[in-house]
Coordinates of C-alpha atoms in Angstrom, one line a residue:
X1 CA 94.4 -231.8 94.5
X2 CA 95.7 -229.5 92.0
X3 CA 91.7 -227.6 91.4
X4 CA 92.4 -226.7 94.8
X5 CA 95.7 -224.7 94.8
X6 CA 96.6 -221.1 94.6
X7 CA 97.8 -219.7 91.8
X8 CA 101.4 -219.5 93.8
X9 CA 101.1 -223.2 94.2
X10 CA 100.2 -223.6 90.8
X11 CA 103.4 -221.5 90.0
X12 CA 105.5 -223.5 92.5
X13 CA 104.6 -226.7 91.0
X14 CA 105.0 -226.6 87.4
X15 CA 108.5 -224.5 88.1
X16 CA 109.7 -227.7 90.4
X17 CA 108.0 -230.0 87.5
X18 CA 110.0 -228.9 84.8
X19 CA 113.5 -228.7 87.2
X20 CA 112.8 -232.2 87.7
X21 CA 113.5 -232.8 84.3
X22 CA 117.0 -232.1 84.7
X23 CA 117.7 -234.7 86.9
X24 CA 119.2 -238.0 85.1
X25 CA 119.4 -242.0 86.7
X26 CA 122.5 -241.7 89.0
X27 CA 123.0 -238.4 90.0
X28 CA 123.9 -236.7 93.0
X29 CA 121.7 -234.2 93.9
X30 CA 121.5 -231.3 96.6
X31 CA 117.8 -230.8 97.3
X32 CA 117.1 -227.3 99.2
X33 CA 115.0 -225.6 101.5
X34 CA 111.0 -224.3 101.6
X35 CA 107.9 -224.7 99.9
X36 CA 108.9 -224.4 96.2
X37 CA 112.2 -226.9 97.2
X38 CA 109.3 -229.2 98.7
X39 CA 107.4 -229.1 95.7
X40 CA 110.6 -230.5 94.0
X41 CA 111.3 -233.1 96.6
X42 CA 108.0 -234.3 95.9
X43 CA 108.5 -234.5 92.2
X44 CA 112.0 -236.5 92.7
X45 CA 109.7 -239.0 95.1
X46 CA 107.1 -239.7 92.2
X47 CA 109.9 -240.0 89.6
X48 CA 111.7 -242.3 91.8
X49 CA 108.2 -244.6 92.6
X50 CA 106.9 -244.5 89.0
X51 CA 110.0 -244.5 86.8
X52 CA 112.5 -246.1 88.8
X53 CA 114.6 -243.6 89.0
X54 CA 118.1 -243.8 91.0
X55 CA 119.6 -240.8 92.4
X56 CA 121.4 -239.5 95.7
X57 CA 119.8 -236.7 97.6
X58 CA 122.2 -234.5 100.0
X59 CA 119.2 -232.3 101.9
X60 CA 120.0 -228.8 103.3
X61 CA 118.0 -229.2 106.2
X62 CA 116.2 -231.8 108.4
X63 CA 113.0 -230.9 107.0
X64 CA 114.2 -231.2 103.7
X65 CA 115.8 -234.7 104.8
X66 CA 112.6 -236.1 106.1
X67 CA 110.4 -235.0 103.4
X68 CA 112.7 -237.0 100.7
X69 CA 112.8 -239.8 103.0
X70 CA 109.1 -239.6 103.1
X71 CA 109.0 -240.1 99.1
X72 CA 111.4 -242.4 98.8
X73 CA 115.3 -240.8 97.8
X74 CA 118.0 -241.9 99.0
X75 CA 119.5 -239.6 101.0
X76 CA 123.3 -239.0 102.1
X77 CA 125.3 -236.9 103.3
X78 CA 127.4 -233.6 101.6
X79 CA 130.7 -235.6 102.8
X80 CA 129.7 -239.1 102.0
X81 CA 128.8 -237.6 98.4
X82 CA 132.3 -235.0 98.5
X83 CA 130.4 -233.4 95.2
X84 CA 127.3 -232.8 93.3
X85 CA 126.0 -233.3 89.8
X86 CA 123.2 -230.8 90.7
X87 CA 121.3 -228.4 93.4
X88 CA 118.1 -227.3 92.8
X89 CA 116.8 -224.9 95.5
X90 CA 113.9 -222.4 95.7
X91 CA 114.9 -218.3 96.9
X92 CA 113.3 -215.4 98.3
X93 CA 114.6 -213.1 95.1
X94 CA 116.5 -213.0 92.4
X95 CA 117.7 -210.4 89.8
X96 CA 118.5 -209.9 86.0
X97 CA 122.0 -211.3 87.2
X98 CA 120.5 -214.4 88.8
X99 CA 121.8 -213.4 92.2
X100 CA 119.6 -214.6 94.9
X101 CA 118.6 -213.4 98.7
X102 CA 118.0 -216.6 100.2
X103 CA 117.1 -217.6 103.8
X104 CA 113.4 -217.0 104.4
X105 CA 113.2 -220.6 105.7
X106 CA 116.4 -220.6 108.0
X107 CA 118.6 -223.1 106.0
X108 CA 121.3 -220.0 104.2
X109 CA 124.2 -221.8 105.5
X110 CA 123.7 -225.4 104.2
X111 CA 122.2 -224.3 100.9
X112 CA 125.2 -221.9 100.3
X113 CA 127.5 -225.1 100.9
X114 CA 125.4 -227.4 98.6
X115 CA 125.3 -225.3 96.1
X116 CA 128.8 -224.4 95.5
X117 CA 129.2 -227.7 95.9
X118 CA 127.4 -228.5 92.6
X119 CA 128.8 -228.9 89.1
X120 CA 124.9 -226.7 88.6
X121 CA 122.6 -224.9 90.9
X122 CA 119.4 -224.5 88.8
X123 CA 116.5 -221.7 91.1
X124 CA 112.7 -222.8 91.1
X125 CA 110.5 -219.7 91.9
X126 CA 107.1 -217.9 91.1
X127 CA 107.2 -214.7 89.2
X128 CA 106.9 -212.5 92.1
X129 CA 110.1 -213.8 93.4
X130 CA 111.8 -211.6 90.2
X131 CA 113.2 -208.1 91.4
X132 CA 114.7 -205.1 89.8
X133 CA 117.1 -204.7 92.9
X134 CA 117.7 -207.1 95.3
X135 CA 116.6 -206.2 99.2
X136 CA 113.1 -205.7 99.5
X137 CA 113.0 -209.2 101.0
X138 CA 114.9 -208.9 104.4
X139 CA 118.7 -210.3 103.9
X140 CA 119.1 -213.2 106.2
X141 CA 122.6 -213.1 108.5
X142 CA 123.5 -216.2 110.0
X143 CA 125.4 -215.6 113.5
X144 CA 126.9 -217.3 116.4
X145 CA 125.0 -217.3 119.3
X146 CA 127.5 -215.5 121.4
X147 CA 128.0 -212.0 121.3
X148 CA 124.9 -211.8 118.7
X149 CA 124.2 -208.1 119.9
X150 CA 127.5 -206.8 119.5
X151 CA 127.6 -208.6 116.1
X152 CA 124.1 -206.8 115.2
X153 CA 125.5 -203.5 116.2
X154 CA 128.5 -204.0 113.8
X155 CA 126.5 -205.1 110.9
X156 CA 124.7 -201.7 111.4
X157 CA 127.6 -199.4 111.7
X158 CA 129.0 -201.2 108.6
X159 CA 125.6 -200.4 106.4
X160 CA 126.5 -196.8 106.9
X161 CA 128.7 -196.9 104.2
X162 CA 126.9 -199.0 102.0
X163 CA 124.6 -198.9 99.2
X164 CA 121.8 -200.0 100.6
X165 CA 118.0 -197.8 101.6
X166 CA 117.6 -199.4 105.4
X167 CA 119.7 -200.3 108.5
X168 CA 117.9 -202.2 111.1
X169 CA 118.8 -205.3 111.8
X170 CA 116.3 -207.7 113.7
X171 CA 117.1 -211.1 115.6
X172 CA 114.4 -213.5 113.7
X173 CA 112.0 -215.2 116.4
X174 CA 111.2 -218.7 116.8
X175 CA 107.7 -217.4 118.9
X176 CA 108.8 -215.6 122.3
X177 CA 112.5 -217.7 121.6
X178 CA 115.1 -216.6 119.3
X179 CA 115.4 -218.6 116.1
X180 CA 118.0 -221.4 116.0
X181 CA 119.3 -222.9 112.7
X182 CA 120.3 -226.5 112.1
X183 CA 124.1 -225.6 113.1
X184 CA 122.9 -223.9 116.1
X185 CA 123.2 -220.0 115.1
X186 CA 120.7 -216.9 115.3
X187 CA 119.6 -214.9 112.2
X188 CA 119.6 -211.6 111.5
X189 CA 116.9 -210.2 109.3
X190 CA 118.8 -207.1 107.4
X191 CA 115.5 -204.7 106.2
X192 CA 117.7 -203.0 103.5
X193 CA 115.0 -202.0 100.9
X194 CA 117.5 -201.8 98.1
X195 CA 121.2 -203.2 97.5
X196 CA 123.0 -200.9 95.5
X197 CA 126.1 -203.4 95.3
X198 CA 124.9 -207.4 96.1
X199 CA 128.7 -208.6 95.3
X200 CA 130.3 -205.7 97.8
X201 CA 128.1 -206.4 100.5
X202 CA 128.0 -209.5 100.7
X203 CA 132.0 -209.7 100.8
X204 CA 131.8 -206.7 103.7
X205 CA 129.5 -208.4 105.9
X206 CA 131.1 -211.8 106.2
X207 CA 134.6 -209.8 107.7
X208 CA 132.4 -209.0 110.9
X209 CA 133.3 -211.2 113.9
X210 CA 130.3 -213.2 114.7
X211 CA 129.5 -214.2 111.1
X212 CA 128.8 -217.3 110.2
X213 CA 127.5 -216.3 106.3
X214 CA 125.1 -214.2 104.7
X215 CA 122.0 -214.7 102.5
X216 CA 123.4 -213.5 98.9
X217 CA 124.1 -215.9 96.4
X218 CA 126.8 -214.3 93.9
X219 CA 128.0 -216.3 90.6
X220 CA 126.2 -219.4 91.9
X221 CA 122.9 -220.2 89.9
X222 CA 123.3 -221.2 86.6
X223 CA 119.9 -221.5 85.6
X224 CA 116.6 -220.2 87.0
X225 CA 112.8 -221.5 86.2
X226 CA 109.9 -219.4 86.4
X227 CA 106.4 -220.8 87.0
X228 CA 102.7 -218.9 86.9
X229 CA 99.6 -219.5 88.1
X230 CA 98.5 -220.6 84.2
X231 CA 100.8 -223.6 83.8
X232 CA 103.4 -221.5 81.9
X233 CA 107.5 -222.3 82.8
X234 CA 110.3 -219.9 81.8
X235 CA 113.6 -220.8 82.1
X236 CA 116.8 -218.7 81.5
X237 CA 120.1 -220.3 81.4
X238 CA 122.7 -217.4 82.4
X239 CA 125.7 -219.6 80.9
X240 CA 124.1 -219.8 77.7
X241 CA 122.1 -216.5 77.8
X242 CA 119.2 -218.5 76.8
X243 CA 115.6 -218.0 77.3
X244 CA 112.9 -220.8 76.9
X245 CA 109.4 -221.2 77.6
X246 CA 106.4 -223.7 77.3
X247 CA 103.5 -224.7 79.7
X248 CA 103.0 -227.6 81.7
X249 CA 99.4 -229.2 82.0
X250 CA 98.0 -230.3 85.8
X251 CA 97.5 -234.1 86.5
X252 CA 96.4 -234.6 89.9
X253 CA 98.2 -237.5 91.7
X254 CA 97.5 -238.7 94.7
X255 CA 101.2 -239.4 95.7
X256 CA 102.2 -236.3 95.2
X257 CA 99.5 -233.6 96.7
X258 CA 98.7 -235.7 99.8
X259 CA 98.9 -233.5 102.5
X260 CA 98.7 -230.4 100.8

């Protein structure tokens, strides 16, 4: 029940609660990746139980796709929907700029797809996700399989001339097994401390053979909303360069905190 979260899952929860608002009967929307994205997802399942509402939910991941089969959305395919009305998607950090790092949970390349695939992408995030600079959150490379260590040892030799504070590159485990992604790549955690330049690296690093894509998110979100531990919501529109903010009151339902 809600008396029994932490203040982050507090925070997670009224950010997803008010994103759900944005979501209208019919839509098409891409539902992301990780705990704040779940928290959405669950949101979207007790609309859809208690107010009838219809939508289309394209997952970017097959965690994310059983969860919202679990509560009851719909859920279809990026090609059987061709676009989307809306993506709302959690991420790791974000700036003044609303560019993202995003990839903690594995999922980069599908929620980079989704998302520009959307007439909106709209963030959900605690407060602690907000940074002065991006890259104190390790930057997430997606890469083939083959060759991975000669890929890592380019991405290296390429950070030299960057803006960036750090340069080692690690393969992210899955245990004593490297970590495999839903379209059967390796990631490579990039521990930068800083990025001078988000919009320069991100360009650089996708010209290295063996790259699939990387973490940043440039000129995609639209909107981002900030939840605390209090019940207060922030949200700043980037489009409109508007900031609003109000606070959301708990109500424990069963539906939605089971398993929690």
């Amino acid at each position: 029940m809600t008396g029994e979260l932490s203040p982050i899952d507090k925070a997670k929860f009224v950010a997803a609660k008010r994103a759900a608002e944005f979501v209208e009967d019919g839509m098409r929307v891409g539902l992301g990746t990780g705990s704040t994205a779940a928290w959405l997802v669950r949101c979207l399942g007790e609309m859809v139980e208690q107010d009838g509402l219809k939508i289309l939910g394209v997952p970017t991941s097959t965690r994310t796709a059983q969860l919202a089969r679990e509560v009851g959305i719909k859920v279809i395919s990026l090609d059987e929907a061709r676009w989307l009305d809306l993506t709302i998607d959690g991420a790791d950090e974000f700036d003044a700029d609303l560019s993202l790092i995003k990839g903690g949970g594995g999922a980069l390349l599908q929620e980079k797809i989704v998302a520009t695939a959307s007439d909106q992408m709209v963030v959900i995030a605690d407060a602690a996700k907000e940074v002065e600079h991006l890259g104190s959150f390790p930057l997430p490379i997606e890469v083939i399989p083959f060759g991975w260590q000669t890929t890592q040892a380019l991405i290296e030799e390429t950070l030299v001339s960057m803006d960036v504070m750090g340069r080692q590159a690690s393969l992210r485990m899955n245990g004593s097994v490297p970590f495999v992604t839903d379209e059967g790549n390796h990631i490579l955690d990039l521990h930068l401390g800083r990025i001078g330049n988000p919009r320069q690296l991100a360009m650089v690093i996708n010209q290295i053979p063996g790259v699939v894509e990387n973490g940043l998110f440039i000129d995609i979100c639209d909107k981002v909303v900030i939840g605390y531990g209090d019940g207060r919501v922030e949200t700043r529109d980037i489009n409109e360069g508007t900031v609003s903010e109000d606070r959301l009151d708990f109500v424990e339902t069963d539906n939605l905190f089971r398993d929690i």
